[in-house]
């Protein structure tokens, strides 16, 4: 796939430096892929238990990210609603921010300070017509560790965001290199299981999927939580080159116990990808709890990490892309798959084999 290029001249002190950025906001070259002692890049899969207290949530996440860096991770994955979980639609909306707000600014600083890429799995992003509609997107944000100091300017068509401090000066912080806005909203009522959640009461569905993004641990296909239940979604990402499928989540205890691991393993097996699913765990407020069990699955369908269902924490995941390629060579599903028209053309009983 061809990539258009944006050249920016960056002033650092008295010197000038020429940076080359793709129109997706990432470096033109592939990210540096340092190797861990095990010979493969390490990803940190994080599990949080957030509330409506945004500073406390940030502090808890910072502790996990610092631990991830100490243990050699190149990229860390945080769950859906890493910023907060409100106790009502009204509180959820009141606490929301734009991509240029304080919360993502703080995480971008952390990415640069820790030299760590971040998958921020579900940010409450204010919608495009905020004053009139009062709705948010559930936005999966990927931040790199390489942000330059640039003049105060954004490039909305490129996906590149430059963070500013309160005086309007550019910060030395990671860049947003990809944003995906969740397109399947969780509007589900299962009274016998104690499940009642209507995401559309405060959220907008995203307008589109986004192409996989190259990172130091592999090429990421971005999803969020409920997207996991739609196999067409994952297949589209795999066909576009995804090596790792990501489903940061806040599954309910009832649906998590019944379906979480099964769905994640199915997506890994049928797409022959790694699947990384950061998760929320425990009680967020009186009316809502999450299942936990942040999970990593390899391309053969084996669970390689599980953070459990009791408390926050993290697990390191070794991403062996040669293992993925070996699985795909031994069972070449894309070669055996028929075209889309074949699966759309079901004949009536008795008409098999007829034109």
CSV table of C-alpha atoms in Angstrom, one decimal:
chain,number,residue,atom,x,y,z
A,1,UNK,CA,0.0,0.0,0.0
A,2,UNK,CA,1.5,3.3,-1.0
A,3,UNK,CA,1.8,6.0,1.7
A,4,UNK,CA,1.7,9.7,1.1
A,5,UNK,CA,4.4,11.6,3.0
A,6,UNK,CA,4.3,14.9,4.9
A,7,UNK,CA,7.7,16.6,5.5
A,8,UNK,CA,8.0,18.9,8.5
A,9,UNK,CA,10.9,21.1,9.4
A,10,UNK,CA,11.3,21.1,13.1
A,11,UNK,CA,13.2,23.7,15.1
A,12,UNK,CA,15.0,22.4,18.1
A,13,UNK,CA,17.0,25.1,19.9
A,14,UNK,CA,18.9,26.9,17.1
A,15,UNK,CA,19.1,23.9,14.8
A,16,UNK,CA,16.7,22.6,12.2
A,17,UNK,CA,15.8,19.0,11.8
A,18,UNK,CA,13.8,17.5,8.9
A,19,UNK,CA,11.3,14.8,10.0
A,20,UNK,CA,9.4,12.6,7.6
A,21,UNK,CA,6.0,11.4,8.7
A,22,UNK,CA,3.4,9.3,6.9
A,23,UNK,CA,-0.1,10.7,6.5
A,24,UNK,CA,-1.2,8.3,9.3
A,25,UNK,CA,1.2,10.2,11.6
A,26,UNK,CA,3.8,7.5,12.1
A,27,UNK,CA,7.4,7.6,11.1
A,28,UNK,CA,8.0,6.7,7.4
A,29,UNK,CA,10.3,3.9,8.4
A,30,UNK,CA,9.2,1.0,10.5
A,31,UNK,CA,9.4,1.6,14.3
A,32,UNK,CA,12.7,0.4,15.9
A,33,UNK,CA,12.2,-3.1,17.1
A,34,UNK,CA,14.5,-3.7,20.1
A,35,UNK,CA,14.7,-7.3,21.2
A,36,UNK,CA,14.2,-8.6,24.7
A,37,UNK,CA,16.4,-11.3,26.2
A,38,UNK,CA,14.1,-13.9,24.8
A,39,UNK,CA,14.8,-12.7,21.3
A,40,UNK,CA,11.3,-11.4,20.5
A,41,UNK,CA,9.6,-8.1,21.3
A,42,UNK,CA,7.6,-8.0,24.6
A,43,UNK,CA,4.2,-6.4,25.0
A,44,UNK,CA,2.7,-5.5,28.4
A,45,UNK,CA,-0.9,-6.5,28.8
A,46,UNK,CA,-2.5,-4.4,31.5
A,47,UNK,CA,-5.5,-4.8,33.8
A,48,UNK,CA,-7.1,-1.9,35.6
A,49,UNK,CA,-10.0,-1.3,37.9
A,50,UNK,CA,-11.0,2.3,37.3
A,51,UNK,CA,-13.6,4.6,38.8
A,52,UNK,CA,-14.8,8.1,38.0
A,53,UNK,CA,-11.7,9.4,39.8
A,54,UNK,CA,-9.5,10.4,36.8
A,55,UNK,CA,-6.4,11.4,38.7
A,56,UNK,CA,-6.4,8.1,40.6
A,57,UNK,CA,-6.9,6.1,37.4
A,58,UNK,CA,-4.0,7.9,35.8
A,59,UNK,CA,-1.8,7.2,38.9
A,60,UNK,CA,-2.7,3.5,38.8
A,61,UNK,CA,-2.0,3.2,35.1
A,62,UNK,CA,1.3,5.1,35.5
A,63,UNK,CA,2.4,2.5,38.0
A,64,UNK,CA,1.7,-0.3,35.6
A,65,UNK,CA,3.4,1.5,32.7
A,66,UNK,CA,6.5,2.1,34.7
A,67,UNK,CA,6.6,-1.6,35.7
A,68,UNK,CA,6.2,-2.6,32.1
A,69,UNK,CA,9.2,-0.4,31.1
A,70,UNK,CA,11.3,-1.9,33.9
A,71,UNK,CA,10.5,-5.4,32.7
A,72,UNK,CA,11.5,-4.7,29.1
A,73,UNK,CA,8.2,-4.1,27.3
A,74,UNK,CA,8.3,-2.1,24.1
A,75,UNK,CA,4.6,-1.4,24.1
A,76,UNK,CA,1.8,-1.5,26.7
A,77,UNK,CA,-1.9,-2.1,26.2
A,78,UNK,CA,-4.5,-0.5,28.5
A,79,UNK,CA,-8.2,-1.5,28.6
A,80,UNK,CA,-11.4,0.1,27.4
A,81,UNK,CA,-12.3,3.0,29.6
A,82,UNK,CA,-8.8,3.3,30.9
A,83,UNK,CA,-9.5,7.0,31.6
A,84,UNK,CA,-12.6,6.5,33.8
A,85,UNK,CA,-16.0,4.7,34.2
A,86,UNK,CA,-18.8,7.0,35.2
A,87,UNK,CA,-21.7,6.0,37.4
A,88,UNK,CA,-24.3,7.4,35.0
A,89,UNK,CA,-24.6,8.6,31.4
A,90,UNK,CA,-24.5,12.2,32.7
A,91,UNK,CA,-21.3,11.7,34.6
A,92,UNK,CA,-19.8,9.8,31.7
A,93,UNK,CA,-20.4,12.8,29.4
A,94,UNK,CA,-19.3,15.4,31.9
A,95,UNK,CA,-15.9,13.8,32.4
A,96,UNK,CA,-15.2,13.4,28.7
A,97,UNK,CA,-12.5,15.3,26.8
A,98,UNK,CA,-11.1,15.9,23.3
A,99,UNK,CA,-8.0,14.2,22.0
A,100,UNK,CA,-6.1,17.3,22.8
A,101,UNK,CA,-7.3,17.4,26.4
A,102,UNK,CA,-5.3,16.8,29.6
A,103,UNK,CA,-5.8,13.1,29.9
A,104,UNK,CA,-4.2,12.2,26.6
A,105,UNK,CA,-1.6,14.9,27.0
A,106,UNK,CA,-0.5,13.1,30.2
A,107,UNK,CA,-0.3,9.7,28.5
A,108,UNK,CA,1.6,11.2,25.6
A,109,UNK,CA,4.2,12.6,28.1
A,110,UNK,CA,4.4,9.1,29.7
A,111,UNK,CA,5.0,7.5,26.3
A,112,UNK,CA,7.9,9.8,25.6
A,113,UNK,CA,9.3,9.7,29.1
A,114,UNK,CA,9.2,5.9,29.4
A,115,UNK,CA,10.2,5.4,25.7
A,116,UNK,CA,7.1,3.1,25.4
A,117,UNK,CA,4.4,2.8,22.8
A,118,UNK,CA,0.9,2.8,24.2
A,119,UNK,CA,-2.4,1.2,23.1
A,120,UNK,CA,-5.1,3.2,25.0
A,121,UNK,CA,-8.0,1.0,24.6
A,122,UNK,CA,-11.1,3.1,24.9
A,123,UNK,CA,-11.0,6.9,25.5
A,124,UNK,CA,-14.1,8.9,26.0
A,125,UNK,CA,-13.7,11.4,23.1
A,126,UNK,CA,-16.1,14.2,22.7
A,127,UNK,CA,-18.1,13.9,19.5
A,128,UNK,CA,-17.8,16.2,16.5
A,129,UNK,CA,-21.0,18.2,17.4
A,130,UNK,CA,-20.5,18.2,21.1
A,131,UNK,CA,-22.6,21.2,22.1
A,132,UNK,CA,-25.6,20.1,20.2
A,133,UNK,CA,-25.5,16.3,20.6
A,134,UNK,CA,-23.6,15.6,23.8
A,135,UNK,CA,-22.3,12.3,22.7
A,136,UNK,CA,-18.8,10.7,22.8
A,137,UNK,CA,-16.9,8.2,20.8
A,138,UNK,CA,-15.3,5.2,22.4
A,139,UNK,CA,-11.9,5.7,20.9
A,140,UNK,CA,-8.9,3.3,20.7
A,141,UNK,CA,-5.8,5.5,20.6
A,142,UNK,CA,-2.2,4.4,19.7
A,143,UNK,CA,0.5,6.7,20.9
A,144,UNK,CA,4.2,6.3,19.9
A,145,UNK,CA,7.3,7.2,21.8
A,146,UNK,CA,8.9,9.5,19.3
A,147,UNK,CA,7.1,12.8,19.2
A,148,UNK,CA,9.1,15.8,18.1
A,149,UNK,CA,8.8,19.3,19.5
A,150,UNK,CA,6.8,21.1,16.8
A,151,UNK,CA,5.2,24.5,16.4
A,152,UNK,CA,1.6,24.7,17.6
A,153,UNK,CA,-0.3,23.1,14.9
A,154,UNK,CA,-2.4,20.0,14.2
A,155,UNK,CA,-2.7,18.0,11.0
A,156,UNK,CA,-6.2,16.5,11.2
A,157,UNK,CA,-6.1,14.8,7.8
A,158,UNK,CA,-3.0,13.0,8.8
A,159,UNK,CA,-4.1,11.8,12.2
A,160,UNK,CA,-1.0,13.5,13.7
A,161,UNK,CA,-1.7,15.4,16.9
A,162,UNK,CA,0.9,17.6,18.7
A,163,UNK,CA,0.3,18.2,22.4
A,164,UNK,CA,0.4,21.6,24.0
A,165,UNK,CA,0.9,22.8,27.5
A,166,UNK,CA,-1.3,25.4,29.1
A,167,UNK,CA,0.7,28.2,27.6
A,168,UNK,CA,0.3,26.9,24.1
A,169,UNK,CA,3.9,25.6,23.9
A,170,UNK,CA,4.6,22.3,22.2
A,171,UNK,CA,5.3,19.4,24.6
A,172,UNK,CA,8.0,16.8,24.1
A,173,UNK,CA,5.5,14.0,24.0
A,174,UNK,CA,4.5,10.9,22.0
A,175,UNK,CA,2.3,11.4,18.9
A,176,UNK,CA,-1.1,9.8,18.3
A,177,UNK,CA,-0.4,7.6,15.3
A,178,UNK,CA,-3.8,6.0,15.0
A,179,UNK,CA,-7.3,6.4,16.3
A,180,UNK,CA,-10.2,3.9,15.9
A,181,UNK,CA,-13.7,4.8,17.1
A,182,UNK,CA,-15.7,1.8,18.2
A,183,UNK,CA,-18.3,1.0,15.6
A,184,UNK,CA,-20.4,-1.7,17.4
A,185,UNK,CA,-22.1,-0.3,20.5
A,186,UNK,CA,-23.1,-2.5,23.4
A,187,UNK,CA,-26.8,-2.1,23.8
A,188,UNK,CA,-27.7,-5.3,25.6
A,189,UNK,CA,-30.4,-6.4,28.1
A,190,UNK,CA,-30.1,-9.9,29.7
A,191,UNK,CA,-32.2,-9.6,32.8
A,192,UNK,CA,-31.7,-13.2,33.9
A,193,UNK,CA,-27.9,-12.6,33.8
A,194,UNK,CA,-28.0,-9.2,35.5
A,195,UNK,CA,-26.7,-7.5,32.3
A,196,UNK,CA,-28.2,-4.1,31.4
A,197,UNK,CA,-26.1,-1.6,29.5
A,198,UNK,CA,-27.1,0.9,26.7
A,199,UNK,CA,-23.9,2.4,25.3
A,200,UNK,CA,-25.8,4.4,22.7
A,201,UNK,CA,-27.3,6.4,25.5
A,202,UNK,CA,-24.1,8.4,25.6
A,203,UNK,CA,-21.9,7.2,22.7
A,204,UNK,CA,-21.8,7.5,18.9
A,205,UNK,CA,-20.9,4.6,16.6
A,206,UNK,CA,-17.6,5.1,14.8
A,207,UNK,CA,-17.9,5.9,11.1
A,208,UNK,CA,-15.3,3.3,9.8
A,209,UNK,CA,-12.7,0.8,10.6
A,210,UNK,CA,-9.0,1.8,10.3
A,211,UNK,CA,-6.1,0.1,8.6
A,212,UNK,CA,-3.7,-1.8,10.8
A,213,UNK,CA,-0.8,0.3,12.2
A,214,UNK,CA,2.8,-0.8,12.4
A,215,UNK,CA,4.3,-0.8,16.0
A,216,UNK,CA,7.5,-2.2,17.6
A,217,UNK,CA,5.7,-5.5,18.5
A,218,UNK,CA,3.9,-6.0,15.1
A,219,UNK,CA,1.2,-4.7,12.9
A,220,UNK,CA,-1.9,-3.9,15.1
A,221,UNK,CA,-5.5,-4.3,14.1
A,222,UNK,CA,-7.6,-2.0,16.3
A,223,UNK,CA,-10.9,-3.0,17.9
A,224,UNK,CA,-12.7,-2.3,21.1
A,225,UNK,CA,-14.6,-4.8,23.3
A,226,UNK,CA,-18.0,-5.6,21.6
A,227,UNK,CA,-16.3,-5.6,18.2
A,228,UNK,CA,-14.9,-9.0,19.3
A,229,UNK,CA,-18.2,-10.6,18.6
A,230,UNK,CA,-18.3,-9.8,14.9
A,231,UNK,CA,-15.9,-12.2,13.0
A,232,UNK,CA,-16.2,-10.1,9.8
A,233,UNK,CA,-14.5,-7.3,11.7
A,234,UNK,CA,-11.4,-9.3,12.6
A,235,UNK,CA,-11.2,-11.0,9.1
A,236,UNK,CA,-11.2,-7.5,7.5
A,237,UNK,CA,-8.2,-6.5,9.7
A,238,UNK,CA,-6.4,-9.8,9.0
A,239,UNK,CA,-6.9,-9.3,5.2
A,240,UNK,CA,-5.4,-5.8,5.6
A,241,UNK,CA,-2.2,-7.2,7.1
A,242,UNK,CA,-2.9,-7.3,10.9
A,243,UNK,CA,-0.5,-9.6,12.8
A,244,UNK,CA,-2.0,-8.7,16.2
A,245,UNK,CA,-5.7,-8.2,16.9
A,246,UNK,CA,-6.5,-5.9,19.9
A,247,UNK,CA,-9.7,-6.0,21.8
A,248,UNK,CA,-9.3,-3.8,25.0
A,249,UNK,CA,-12.4,-4.5,27.0
A,250,UNK,CA,-14.6,-4.1,30.0
A,251,UNK,CA,-16.7,-7.3,29.8
A,252,UNK,CA,-19.5,-7.9,32.3
A,253,UNK,CA,-18.9,-10.7,34.7
A,254,UNK,CA,-21.8,-12.7,33.2
A,255,UNK,CA,-20.8,-12.4,29.6
A,256,UNK,CA,-17.1,-12.7,30.4
A,257,UNK,CA,-17.5,-16.0,32.2
A,258,UNK,CA,-19.5,-17.4,29.4
A,259,UNK,CA,-17.8,-16.1,26.3
A,260,UNK,CA,-14.6,-14.0,26.8
A,261,UNK,CA,-11.9,-16.7,26.4
A,262,UNK,CA,-13.9,-18.6,23.8
A,263,UNK,CA,-14.3,-15.5,21.6
A,264,UNK,CA,-10.7,-14.4,21.9
A,265,UNK,CA,-9.3,-17.9,21.0
A,266,UNK,CA,-11.7,-18.2,18.1
A,267,UNK,CA,-10.5,-14.8,16.6
A,268,UNK,CA,-6.9,-15.9,17.1
A,269,UNK,CA,-7.5,-19.3,15.5
A,270,UNK,CA,-9.6,-18.3,12.5
A,271,UNK,CA,-7.3,-15.3,11.6
A,272,UNK,CA,-4.0,-16.9,12.7
A,273,UNK,CA,-3.1,-13.8,14.5
A,274,UNK,CA,-2.0,-12.9,18.0
A,275,UNK,CA,-4.8,-11.5,20.1
A,276,UNK,CA,-4.1,-9.1,22.9
A,277,UNK,CA,-7.1,-8.1,25.1
A,278,UNK,CA,-6.4,-5.7,28.0
A,279,UNK,CA,-9.3,-5.7,30.5
A,280,UNK,CA,-11.1,-3.9,33.3
A,281,UNK,CA,-11.6,-5.9,36.5
A,282,UNK,CA,-13.6,-5.6,39.7
A,283,UNK,CA,-16.2,-3.1,40.9
A,284,UNK,CA,-16.2,0.4,39.4
A,285,UNK,CA,-19.3,1.6,41.2
A,286,UNK,CA,-22.4,0.2,42.8
A,287,UNK,CA,-24.0,-0.7,39.5
A,288,UNK,CA,-21.1,-2.0,37.5
A,289,UNK,CA,-18.3,-4.5,37.7
A,290,UNK,CA,-16.0,-6.1,35.1
A,291,UNK,CA,-14.8,-9.6,34.5
A,292,UNK,CA,-11.1,-9.1,34.2
A,293,UNK,CA,-8.9,-11.8,32.8
A,294,UNK,CA,-6.8,-9.7,30.5
A,295,UNK,CA,-5.8,-12.3,28.0
A,296,UNK,CA,-3.2,-13.0,25.3
A,297,UNK,CA,-3.7,-15.7,22.7
A,298,UNK,CA,-1.2,-16.9,20.2
A,299,UNK,CA,-1.9,-17.7,16.5
A,300,UNK,CA,-2.5,-21.4,17.3
A,301,UNK,CA,-5.1,-20.5,19.8
A,302,UNK,CA,-3.1,-21.1,23.0
A,303,UNK,CA,-3.6,-18.7,25.9
A,304,UNK,CA,-0.2,-17.4,26.8
A,305,UNK,CA,-1.1,-14.9,29.5
A,306,UNK,CA,-4.1,-14.3,31.8
A,307,UNK,CA,-4.2,-11.6,34.4
A,308,UNK,CA,-6.9,-13.3,36.5
A,309,UNK,CA,-10.2,-12.0,37.7
A,310,UNK,CA,-9.3,-10.5,41.1
A,311,UNK,CA,-7.1,-7.5,40.9
A,312,UNK,CA,-5.2,-5.0,38.6
A,313,UNK,CA,-1.8,-6.1,37.2
A,314,UNK,CA,0.1,-6.8,34.1
A,315,UNK,CA,1.5,-9.7,32.1
A,316,UNK,CA,4.3,-9.7,29.6
A,317,UNK,CA,3.6,-11.3,26.3
A,318,UNK,CA,6.4,-12.5,23.9
A,319,UNK,CA,5.3,-11.7,20.3
A,320,UNK,CA,6.9,-14.3,18.0
A,321,UNK,CA,5.9,-13.3,14.4
A,322,UNK,CA,7.9,-16.2,12.9
A,323,UNK,CA,5.6,-18.5,14.9
A,324,UNK,CA,2.6,-16.7,13.3
A,325,UNK,CA,4.1,-17.1,9.8
A,326,UNK,CA,4.8,-20.8,10.5
A,327,UNK,CA,1.1,-21.4,11.5
A,328,UNK,CA,0.0,-19.6,8.3
A,329,UNK,CA,2.3,-21.6,6.1
A,330,UNK,CA,1.2,-24.9,7.5
A,331,UNK,CA,-2.5,-24.1,7.2
A,332,UNK,CA,-2.9,-21.4,4.5
A,333,UNK,CA,-6.5,-20.3,5.2
A,334,UNK,CA,-6.4,-17.3,2.8
A,335,UNK,CA,-5.5,-19.6,-0.1
A,336,UNK,CA,-8.4,-21.9,0.8
A,337,UNK,CA,-11.0,-19.3,1.4
A,338,UNK,CA,-13.5,-18.8,-1.4
A,339,UNK,CA,-14.4,-15.3,-2.6
A,340,UNK,CA,-17.1,-13.2,-1.0
A,341,UNK,CA,-19.6,-13.9,-3.7
A,342,UNK,CA,-19.4,-17.7,-3.0
A,343,UNK,CA,-20.5,-17.2,0.6
A,344,UNK,CA,-23.3,-14.8,-0.4
A,345,UNK,CA,-24.9,-17.2,-2.9
A,346,UNK,CA,-26.7,-19.9,-1.0
A,347,UNK,CA,-28.8,-22.1,-3.2
A,348,UNK,CA,-32.2,-23.7,-2.2
A,349,UNK,CA,-32.3,-27.4,-1.3
A,350,UNK,CA,-32.5,-29.5,-4.5
A,351,UNK,CA,-30.9,-26.8,-6.6
A,352,UNK,CA,-27.3,-27.8,-5.8
A,353,UNK,CA,-25.0,-27.9,-8.8
A,354,UNK,CA,-27.5,-26.2,-11.2
A,355,UNK,CA,-26.7,-23.0,-13.0
